[in-house]
Tab-separated table of C-alpha atoms and ligand atoms in Angstrom:
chain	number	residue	atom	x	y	z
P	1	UNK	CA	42.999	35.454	22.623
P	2	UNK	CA	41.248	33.242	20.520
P	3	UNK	CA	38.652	30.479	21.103
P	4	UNK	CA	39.542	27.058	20.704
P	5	UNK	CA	36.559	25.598	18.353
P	6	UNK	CA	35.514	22.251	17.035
P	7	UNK	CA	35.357	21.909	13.106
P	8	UNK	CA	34.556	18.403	12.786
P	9	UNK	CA	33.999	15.142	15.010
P	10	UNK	CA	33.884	11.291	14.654
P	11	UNK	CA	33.024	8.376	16.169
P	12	UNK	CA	33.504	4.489	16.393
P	13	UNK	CA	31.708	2.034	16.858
P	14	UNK	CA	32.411	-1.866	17.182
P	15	UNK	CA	30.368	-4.151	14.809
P	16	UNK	CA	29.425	-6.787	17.612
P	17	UNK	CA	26.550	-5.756	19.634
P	18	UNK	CA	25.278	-7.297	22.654
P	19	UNK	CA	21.528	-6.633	23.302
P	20	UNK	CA	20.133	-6.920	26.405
P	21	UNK	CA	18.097	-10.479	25.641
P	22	UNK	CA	21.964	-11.631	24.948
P	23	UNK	CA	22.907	-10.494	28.640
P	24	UNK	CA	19.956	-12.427	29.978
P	25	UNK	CA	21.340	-15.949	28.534
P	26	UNK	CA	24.751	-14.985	30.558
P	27	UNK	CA	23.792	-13.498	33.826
P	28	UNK	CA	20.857	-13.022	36.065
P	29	UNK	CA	19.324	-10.029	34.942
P	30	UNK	CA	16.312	-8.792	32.443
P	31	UNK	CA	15.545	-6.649	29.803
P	32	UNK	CA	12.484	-4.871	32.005
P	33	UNK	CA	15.606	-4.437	34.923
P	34	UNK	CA	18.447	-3.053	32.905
P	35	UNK	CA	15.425	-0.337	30.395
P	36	UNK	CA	14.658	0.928	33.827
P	37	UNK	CA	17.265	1.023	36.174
P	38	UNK	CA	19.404	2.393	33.115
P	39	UNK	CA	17.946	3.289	30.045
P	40	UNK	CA	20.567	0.789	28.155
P	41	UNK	CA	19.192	-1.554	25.458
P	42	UNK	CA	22.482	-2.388	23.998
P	43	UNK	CA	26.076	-1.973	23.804
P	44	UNK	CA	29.174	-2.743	21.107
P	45	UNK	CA	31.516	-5.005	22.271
P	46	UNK	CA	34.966	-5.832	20.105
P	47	UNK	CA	36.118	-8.451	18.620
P	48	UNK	CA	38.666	-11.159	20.041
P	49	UNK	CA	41.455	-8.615	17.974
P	50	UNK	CA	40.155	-4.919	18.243
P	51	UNK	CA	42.065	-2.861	20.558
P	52	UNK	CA	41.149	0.829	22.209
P	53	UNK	CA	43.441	2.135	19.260
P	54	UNK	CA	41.462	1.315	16.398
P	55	UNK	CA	38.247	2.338	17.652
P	56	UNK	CA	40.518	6.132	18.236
P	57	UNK	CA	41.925	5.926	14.927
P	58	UNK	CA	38.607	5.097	13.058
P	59	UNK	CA	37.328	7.998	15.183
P	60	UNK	CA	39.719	10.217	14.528
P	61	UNK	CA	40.039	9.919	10.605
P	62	UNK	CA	36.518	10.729	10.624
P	63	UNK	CA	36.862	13.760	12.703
P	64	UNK	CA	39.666	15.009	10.359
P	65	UNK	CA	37.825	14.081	7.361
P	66	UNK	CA	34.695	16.199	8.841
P	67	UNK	CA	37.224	18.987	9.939
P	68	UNK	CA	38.866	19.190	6.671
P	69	UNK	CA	42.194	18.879	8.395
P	70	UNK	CA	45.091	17.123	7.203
P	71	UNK	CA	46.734	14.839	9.599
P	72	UNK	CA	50.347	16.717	9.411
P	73	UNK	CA	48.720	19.890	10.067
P	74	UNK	CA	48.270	18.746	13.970
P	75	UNK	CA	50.135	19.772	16.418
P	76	UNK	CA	48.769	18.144	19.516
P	77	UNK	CA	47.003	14.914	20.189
P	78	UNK	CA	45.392	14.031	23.532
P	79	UNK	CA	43.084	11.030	24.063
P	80	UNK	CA	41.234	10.472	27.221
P	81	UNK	CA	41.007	6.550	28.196
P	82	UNK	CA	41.208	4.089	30.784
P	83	UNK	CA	41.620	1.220	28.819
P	84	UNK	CA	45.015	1.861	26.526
P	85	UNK	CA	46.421	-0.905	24.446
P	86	UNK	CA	49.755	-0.390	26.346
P	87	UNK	CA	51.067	1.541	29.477
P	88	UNK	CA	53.221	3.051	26.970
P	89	UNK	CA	53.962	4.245	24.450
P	90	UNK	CA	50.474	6.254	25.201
P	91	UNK	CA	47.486	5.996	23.268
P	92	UNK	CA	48.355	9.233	21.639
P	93	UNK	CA	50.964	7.854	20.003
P	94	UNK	CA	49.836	5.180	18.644
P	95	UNK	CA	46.972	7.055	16.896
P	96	UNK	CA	49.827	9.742	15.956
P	97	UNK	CA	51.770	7.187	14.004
P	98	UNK	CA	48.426	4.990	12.121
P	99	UNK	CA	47.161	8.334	10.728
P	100	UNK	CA	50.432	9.682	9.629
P	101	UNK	CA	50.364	12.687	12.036
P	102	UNK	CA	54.248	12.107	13.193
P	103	UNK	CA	56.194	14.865	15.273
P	104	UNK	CA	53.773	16.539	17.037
P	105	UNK	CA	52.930	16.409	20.442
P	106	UNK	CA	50.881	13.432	21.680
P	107	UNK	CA	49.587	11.803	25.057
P	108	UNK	CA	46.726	9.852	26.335
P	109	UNK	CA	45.052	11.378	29.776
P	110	UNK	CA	43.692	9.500	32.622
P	111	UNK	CA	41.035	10.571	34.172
P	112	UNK	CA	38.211	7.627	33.941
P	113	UNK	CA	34.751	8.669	32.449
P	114	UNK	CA	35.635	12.570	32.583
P	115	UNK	CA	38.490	11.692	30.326
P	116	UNK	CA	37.885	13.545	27.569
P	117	UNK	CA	36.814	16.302	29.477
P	118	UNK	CA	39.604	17.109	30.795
P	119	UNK	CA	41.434	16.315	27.243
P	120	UNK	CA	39.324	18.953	26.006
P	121	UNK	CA	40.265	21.255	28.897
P	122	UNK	CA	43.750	20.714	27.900
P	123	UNK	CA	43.852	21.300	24.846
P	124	UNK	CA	41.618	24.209	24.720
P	125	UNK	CA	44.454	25.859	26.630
P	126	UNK	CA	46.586	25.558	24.242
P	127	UNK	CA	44.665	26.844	21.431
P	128	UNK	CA	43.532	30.230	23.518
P	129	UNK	CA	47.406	30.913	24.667
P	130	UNK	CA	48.614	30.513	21.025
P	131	UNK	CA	50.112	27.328	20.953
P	132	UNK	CA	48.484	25.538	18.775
P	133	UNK	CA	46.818	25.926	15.929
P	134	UNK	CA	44.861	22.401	15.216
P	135	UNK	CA	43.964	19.417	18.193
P	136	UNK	CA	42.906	16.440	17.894
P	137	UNK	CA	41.098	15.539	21.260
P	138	UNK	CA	39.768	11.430	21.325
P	139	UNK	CA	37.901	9.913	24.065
P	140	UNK	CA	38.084	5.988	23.434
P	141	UNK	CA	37.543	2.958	25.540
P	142	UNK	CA	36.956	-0.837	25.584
P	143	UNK	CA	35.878	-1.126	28.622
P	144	UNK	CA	34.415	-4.775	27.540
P	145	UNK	CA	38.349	-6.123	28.442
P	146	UNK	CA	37.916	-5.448	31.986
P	147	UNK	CA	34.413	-6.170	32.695
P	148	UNK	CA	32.848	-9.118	34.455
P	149	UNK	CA	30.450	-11.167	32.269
P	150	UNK	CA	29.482	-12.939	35.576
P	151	UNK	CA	28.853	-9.626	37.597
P	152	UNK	CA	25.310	-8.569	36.756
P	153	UNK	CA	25.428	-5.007	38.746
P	154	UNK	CA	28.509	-3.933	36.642
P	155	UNK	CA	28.281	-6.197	33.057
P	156	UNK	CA	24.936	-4.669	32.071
P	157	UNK	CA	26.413	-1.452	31.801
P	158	UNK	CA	29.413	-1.171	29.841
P	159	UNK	CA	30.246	-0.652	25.919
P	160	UNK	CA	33.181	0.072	23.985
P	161	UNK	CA	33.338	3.196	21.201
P	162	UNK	CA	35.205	6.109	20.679
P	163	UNK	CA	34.666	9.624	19.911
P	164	UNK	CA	37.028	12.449	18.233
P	165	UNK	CA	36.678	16.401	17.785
P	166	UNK	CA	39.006	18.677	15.974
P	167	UNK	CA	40.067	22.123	17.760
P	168	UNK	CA	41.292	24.693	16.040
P	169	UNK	CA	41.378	28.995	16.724
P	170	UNK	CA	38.429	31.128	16.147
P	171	UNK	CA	38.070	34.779	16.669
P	172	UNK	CA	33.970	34.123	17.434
P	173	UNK	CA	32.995	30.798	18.321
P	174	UNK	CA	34.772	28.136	20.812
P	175	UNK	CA	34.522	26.396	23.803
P	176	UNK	CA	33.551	29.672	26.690
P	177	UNK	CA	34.742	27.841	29.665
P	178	UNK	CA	35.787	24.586	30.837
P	179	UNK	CA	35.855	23.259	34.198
P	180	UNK	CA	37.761	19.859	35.920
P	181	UNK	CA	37.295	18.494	39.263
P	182	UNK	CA	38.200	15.903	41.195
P	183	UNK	CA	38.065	14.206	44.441
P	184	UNK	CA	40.161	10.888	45.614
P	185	UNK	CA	38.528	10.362	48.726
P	186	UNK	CA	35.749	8.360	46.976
P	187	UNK	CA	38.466	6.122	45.355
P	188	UNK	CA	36.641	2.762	46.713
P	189	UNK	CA	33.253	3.661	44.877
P	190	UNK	CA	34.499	2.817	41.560
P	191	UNK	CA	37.983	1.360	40.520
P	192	UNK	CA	39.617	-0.865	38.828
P	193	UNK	CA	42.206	-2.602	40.996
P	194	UNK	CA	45.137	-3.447	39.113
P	195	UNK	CA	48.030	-1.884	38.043
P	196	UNK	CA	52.020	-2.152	37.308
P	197	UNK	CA	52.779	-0.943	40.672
P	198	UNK	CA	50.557	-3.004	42.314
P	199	UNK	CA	50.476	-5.469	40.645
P	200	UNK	CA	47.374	-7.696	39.410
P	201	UNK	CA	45.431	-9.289	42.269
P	202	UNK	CA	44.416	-12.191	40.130
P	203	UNK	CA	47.472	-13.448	39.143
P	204	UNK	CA	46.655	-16.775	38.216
P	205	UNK	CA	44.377	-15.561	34.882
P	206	UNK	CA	46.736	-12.252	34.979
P	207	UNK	CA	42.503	-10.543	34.697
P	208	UNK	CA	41.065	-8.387	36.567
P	209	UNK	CA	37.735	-6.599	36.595
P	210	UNK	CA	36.422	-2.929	37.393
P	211	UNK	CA	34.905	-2.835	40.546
P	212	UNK	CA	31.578	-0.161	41.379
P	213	UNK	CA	29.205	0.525	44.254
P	214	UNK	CA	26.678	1.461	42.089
P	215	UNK	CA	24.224	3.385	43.974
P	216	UNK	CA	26.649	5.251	46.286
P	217	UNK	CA	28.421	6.627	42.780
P	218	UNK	CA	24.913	7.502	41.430
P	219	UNK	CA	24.143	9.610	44.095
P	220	UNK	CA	27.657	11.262	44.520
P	221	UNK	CA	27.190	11.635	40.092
P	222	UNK	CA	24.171	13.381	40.315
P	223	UNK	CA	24.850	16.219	43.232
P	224	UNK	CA	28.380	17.174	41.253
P	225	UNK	CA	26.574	17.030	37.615
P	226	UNK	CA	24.078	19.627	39.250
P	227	UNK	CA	26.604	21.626	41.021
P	228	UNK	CA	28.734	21.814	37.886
P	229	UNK	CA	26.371	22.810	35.517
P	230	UNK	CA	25.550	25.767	38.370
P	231	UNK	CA	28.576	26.593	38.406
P	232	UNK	CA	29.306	27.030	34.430
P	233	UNK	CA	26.212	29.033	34.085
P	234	UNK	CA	27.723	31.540	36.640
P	235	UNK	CA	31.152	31.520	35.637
P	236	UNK	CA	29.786	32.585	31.882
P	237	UNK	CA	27.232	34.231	32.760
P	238	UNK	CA	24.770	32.339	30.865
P	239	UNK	CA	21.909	30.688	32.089
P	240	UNK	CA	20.332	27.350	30.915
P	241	UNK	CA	17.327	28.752	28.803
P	242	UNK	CA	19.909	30.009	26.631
P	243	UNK	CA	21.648	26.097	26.031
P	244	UNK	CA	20.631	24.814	22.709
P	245	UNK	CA	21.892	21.008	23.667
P	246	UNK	CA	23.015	19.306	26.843
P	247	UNK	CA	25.404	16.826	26.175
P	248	UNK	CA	26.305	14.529	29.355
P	249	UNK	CA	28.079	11.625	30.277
P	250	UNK	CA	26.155	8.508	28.970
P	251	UNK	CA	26.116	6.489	32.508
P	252	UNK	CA	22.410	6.226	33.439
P	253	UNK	CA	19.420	7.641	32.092
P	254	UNK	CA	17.910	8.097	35.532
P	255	UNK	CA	21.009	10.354	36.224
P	256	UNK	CA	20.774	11.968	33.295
P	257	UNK	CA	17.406	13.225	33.751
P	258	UNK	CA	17.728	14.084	37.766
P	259	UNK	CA	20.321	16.440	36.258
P	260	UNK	CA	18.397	17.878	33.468
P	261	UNK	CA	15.278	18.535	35.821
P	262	UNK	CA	17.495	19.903	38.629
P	263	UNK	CA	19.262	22.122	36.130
P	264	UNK	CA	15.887	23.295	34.259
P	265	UNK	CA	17.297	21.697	30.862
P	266	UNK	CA	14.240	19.974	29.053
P	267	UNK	CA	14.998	16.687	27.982
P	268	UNK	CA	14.038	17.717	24.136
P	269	UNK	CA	17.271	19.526	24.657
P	270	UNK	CA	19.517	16.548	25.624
P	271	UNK	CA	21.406	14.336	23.659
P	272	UNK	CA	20.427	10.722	24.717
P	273	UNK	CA	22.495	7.636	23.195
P	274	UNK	CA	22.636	5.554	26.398
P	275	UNK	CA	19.950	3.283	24.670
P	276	UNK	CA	22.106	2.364	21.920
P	277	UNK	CA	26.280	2.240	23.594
P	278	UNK	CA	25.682	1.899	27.274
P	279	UNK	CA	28.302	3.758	29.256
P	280	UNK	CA	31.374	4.006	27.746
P	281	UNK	CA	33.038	5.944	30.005
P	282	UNK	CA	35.345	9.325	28.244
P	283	UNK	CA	34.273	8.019	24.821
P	284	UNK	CA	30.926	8.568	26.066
P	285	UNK	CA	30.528	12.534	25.883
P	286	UNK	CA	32.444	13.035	21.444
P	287	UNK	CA	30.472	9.933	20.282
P	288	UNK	CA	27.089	11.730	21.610
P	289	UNK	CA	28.184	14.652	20.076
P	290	UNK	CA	29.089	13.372	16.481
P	291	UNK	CA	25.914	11.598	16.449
P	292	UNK	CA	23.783	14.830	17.115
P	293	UNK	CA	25.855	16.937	14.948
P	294	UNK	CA	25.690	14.100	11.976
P	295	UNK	CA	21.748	13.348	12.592
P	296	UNK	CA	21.880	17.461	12.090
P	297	UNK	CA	20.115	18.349	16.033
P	298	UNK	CA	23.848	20.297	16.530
P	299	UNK	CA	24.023	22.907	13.937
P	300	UNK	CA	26.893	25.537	14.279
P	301	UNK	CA	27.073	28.718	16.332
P	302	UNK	CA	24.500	26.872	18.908
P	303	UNK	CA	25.325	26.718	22.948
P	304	UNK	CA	26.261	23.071	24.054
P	305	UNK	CA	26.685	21.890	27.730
P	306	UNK	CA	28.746	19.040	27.865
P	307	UNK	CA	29.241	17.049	31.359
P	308	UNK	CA	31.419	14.054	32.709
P	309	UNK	CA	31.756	11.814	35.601
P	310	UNK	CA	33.913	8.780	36.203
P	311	UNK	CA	36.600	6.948	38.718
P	312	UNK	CA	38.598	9.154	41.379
P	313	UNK	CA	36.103	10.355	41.658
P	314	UNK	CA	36.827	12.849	38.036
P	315	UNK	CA	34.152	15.248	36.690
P	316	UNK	CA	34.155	18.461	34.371
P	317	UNK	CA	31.923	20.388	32.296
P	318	UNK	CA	32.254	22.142	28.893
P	319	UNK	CA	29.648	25.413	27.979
P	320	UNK	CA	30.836	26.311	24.273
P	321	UNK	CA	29.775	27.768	20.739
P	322	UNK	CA	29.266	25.120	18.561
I	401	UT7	O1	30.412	6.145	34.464
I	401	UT7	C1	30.907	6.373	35.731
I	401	UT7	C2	29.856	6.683	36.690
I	401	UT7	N1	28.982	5.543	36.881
I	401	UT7	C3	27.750	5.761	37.213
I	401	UT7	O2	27.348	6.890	37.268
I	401	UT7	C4	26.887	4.593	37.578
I	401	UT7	C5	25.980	5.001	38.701
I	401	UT7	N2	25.122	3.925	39.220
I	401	UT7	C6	24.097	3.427	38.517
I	401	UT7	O3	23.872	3.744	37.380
I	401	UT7	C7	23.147	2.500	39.270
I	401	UT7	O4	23.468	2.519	40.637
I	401	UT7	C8	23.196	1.034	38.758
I	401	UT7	C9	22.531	0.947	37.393
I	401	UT7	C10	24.614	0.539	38.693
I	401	UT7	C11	22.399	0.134	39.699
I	401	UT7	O5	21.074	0.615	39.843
I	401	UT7	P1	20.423	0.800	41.284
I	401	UT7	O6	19.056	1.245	41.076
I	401	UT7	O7	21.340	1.687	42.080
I	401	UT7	O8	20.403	-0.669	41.846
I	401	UT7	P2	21.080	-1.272	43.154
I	401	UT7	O9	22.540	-1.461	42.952
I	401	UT7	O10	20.636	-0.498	44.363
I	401	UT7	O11	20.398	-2.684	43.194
I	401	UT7	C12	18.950	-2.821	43.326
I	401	UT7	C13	18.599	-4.278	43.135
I	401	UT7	C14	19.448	-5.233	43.978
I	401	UT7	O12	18.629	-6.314	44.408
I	401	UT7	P3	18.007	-6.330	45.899
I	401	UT7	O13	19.186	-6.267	46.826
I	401	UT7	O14	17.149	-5.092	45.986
I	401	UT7	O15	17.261	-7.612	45.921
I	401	UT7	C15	20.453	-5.751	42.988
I	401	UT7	O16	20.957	-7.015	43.347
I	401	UT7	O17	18.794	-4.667	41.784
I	401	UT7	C16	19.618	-5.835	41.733
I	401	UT7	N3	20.407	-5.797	40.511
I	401	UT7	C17	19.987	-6.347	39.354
I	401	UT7	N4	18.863	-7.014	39.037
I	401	UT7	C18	18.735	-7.433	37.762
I	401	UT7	C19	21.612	-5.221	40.310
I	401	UT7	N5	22.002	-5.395	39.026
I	401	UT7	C20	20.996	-6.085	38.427
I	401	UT7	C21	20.817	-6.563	37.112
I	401	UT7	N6	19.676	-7.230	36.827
I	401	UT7	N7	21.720	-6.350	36.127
């Protein structure tokens, strides 16, 4: 069986950014506060007319473009998001049809912040049982729609982006293991509480905003983070000396580096973009990437950790061969 390998990413970013001095004019809150209690200077945010799809397309032509891929030469797309354009038709498709990709397969996956992650362990499958031969795998999000400019423990956080990788079979290098988990018992922590079934609770503005208990998810985020990465390193075999990049969710610095010391990663080793995008949730993990493997840090044939938490609670982790 063959590894499933990634020969190119991509990433998108909205032009807008709001900076932290902005989010002091519209809420309560400092620059000093958000630095340290997140590690977040600023965020993109898109325009009145940008939707989740545009930021995946831009993402995606870029990852193909890196890849050398042509877009009729896919057979499967899969984007991770919580914030689609529609309920249907998926996210998947939409990006399908705008690159000229038509007839194959194509889905969007739910599964909050660990949304690509479990994309990726998707379509990996796929690629190791023979199925496919080239993936396109997008995490994108604008989480900016459903976020509360008046809440100050949630608004500081967010961003909107995407990210994009390319799969395709290789006899050497790939993605080793992959590994999803979840847990709905901590459903309250972090959720956003509309939906068709339910309906929207807010139904005179028809909004509704994500809803968080902050410190109860952080420390819930960082005991599964550690535990994950544990159990990676045993299930390949490897051991964290031998990781050339760790490349986690972008949610909190602090996290981020309770993980990293807990794991014995040194944080020369880790891929920090938090400053720049905030948290934006399963984009957060393929834009990191593409900007570490286009500043030239992520060279090929080196060992990456990637890691994810989000809503549901959802989490995964990714050890590969770059
Ligand atoms: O991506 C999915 C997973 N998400 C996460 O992993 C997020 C995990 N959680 C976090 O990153 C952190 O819990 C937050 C950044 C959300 C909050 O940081 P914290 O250190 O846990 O703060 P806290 O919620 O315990 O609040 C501490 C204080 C409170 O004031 P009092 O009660 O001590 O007077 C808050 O009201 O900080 C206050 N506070 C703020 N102050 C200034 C909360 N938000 C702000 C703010 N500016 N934006």
């Amino acid at each position: 069986m063959s590894y499933a390998r990634i020969i190119g990413t991509g990433s998108a970013l909205p032009d807008r950014v709001l900076t932290n001095a902005d989010l002091e004019r519209m809420v309560d809150t400092n620059d000093e506060w958000i630095r340290t209690r997140t590690g977040i200077e600023r965020r993109h945010i898109v325009s009145e007319n940008e939707t989740t799809a545009d930021l995946a397309e831009t993402a995606a032509r870029r990852a193909l473009d890196a890849a050398g891929v042509r877009p009729e030469e896919l057979d499967l797309i899969i984007v991770g998001t919580t914030t689609p354009d529609y309920i249907f038709p998926n996210l998947g498709t939409l990006v399908q049809d705008r690159i000229g990709a038509n007839g194959c397969a194509a889905v969007s996956c739910e599964a909050a912040c660990a949304g690509f992650l479990y994309a990726l362990g998707i379509a990996e499958k796929f690629i190791r049982v023979g199925e496919s031969e080239r993936v396109l795998v997008i995490g994108a999000e604008t989480l900016s729609r459903f976020t509360d400019y008046t809440d100050r423990s949630t608004c500081v956080l967010f961003g909107d982006g995407a990210g994009a990788v390319v799969l395709a079979p290789d006899e050497k290098h790939g993605i080793l293991r992959t590994q999803l988990y979840a847990d709905g018992k901590y459903r309250d922590l972090l959720y956003f509480p509309s939906g068709v079934s339910r309906g929207f609770n807010d139904l005179k503005s028809g909004k509704d905003f994500v809803k968080m208990q902050g410190n109860e998810v952080f420390r819930v985020a960082v005991r599964e983070f550690i535990r994950a990465a544990k159990n990676i390193f045993a299930a390949t075999g490897m051991s964290p000396d031998e990781l050339d990049w760790f490349v986690p969710h972008q949610a909190n610095l602090r996290i981020i580096e309770a993980v990293a010391k807990r794991v014995g990663i040194p944080m020369d080793k880790v891929v920090v973009t938090i400053q720049e995008h905030g948290n934006t949730s399963a984009a957060s993990v393929p834009l990191a990437l593409d900007v570490a493997v286009r500043d030239g840090r992520i060279k090929p044939g080196q060992t990456l950790l990637f890691e994810a938490f989000g809503g549901g609670f959802t989490w995964g982790s990714a050890l590969l061969r770059y």
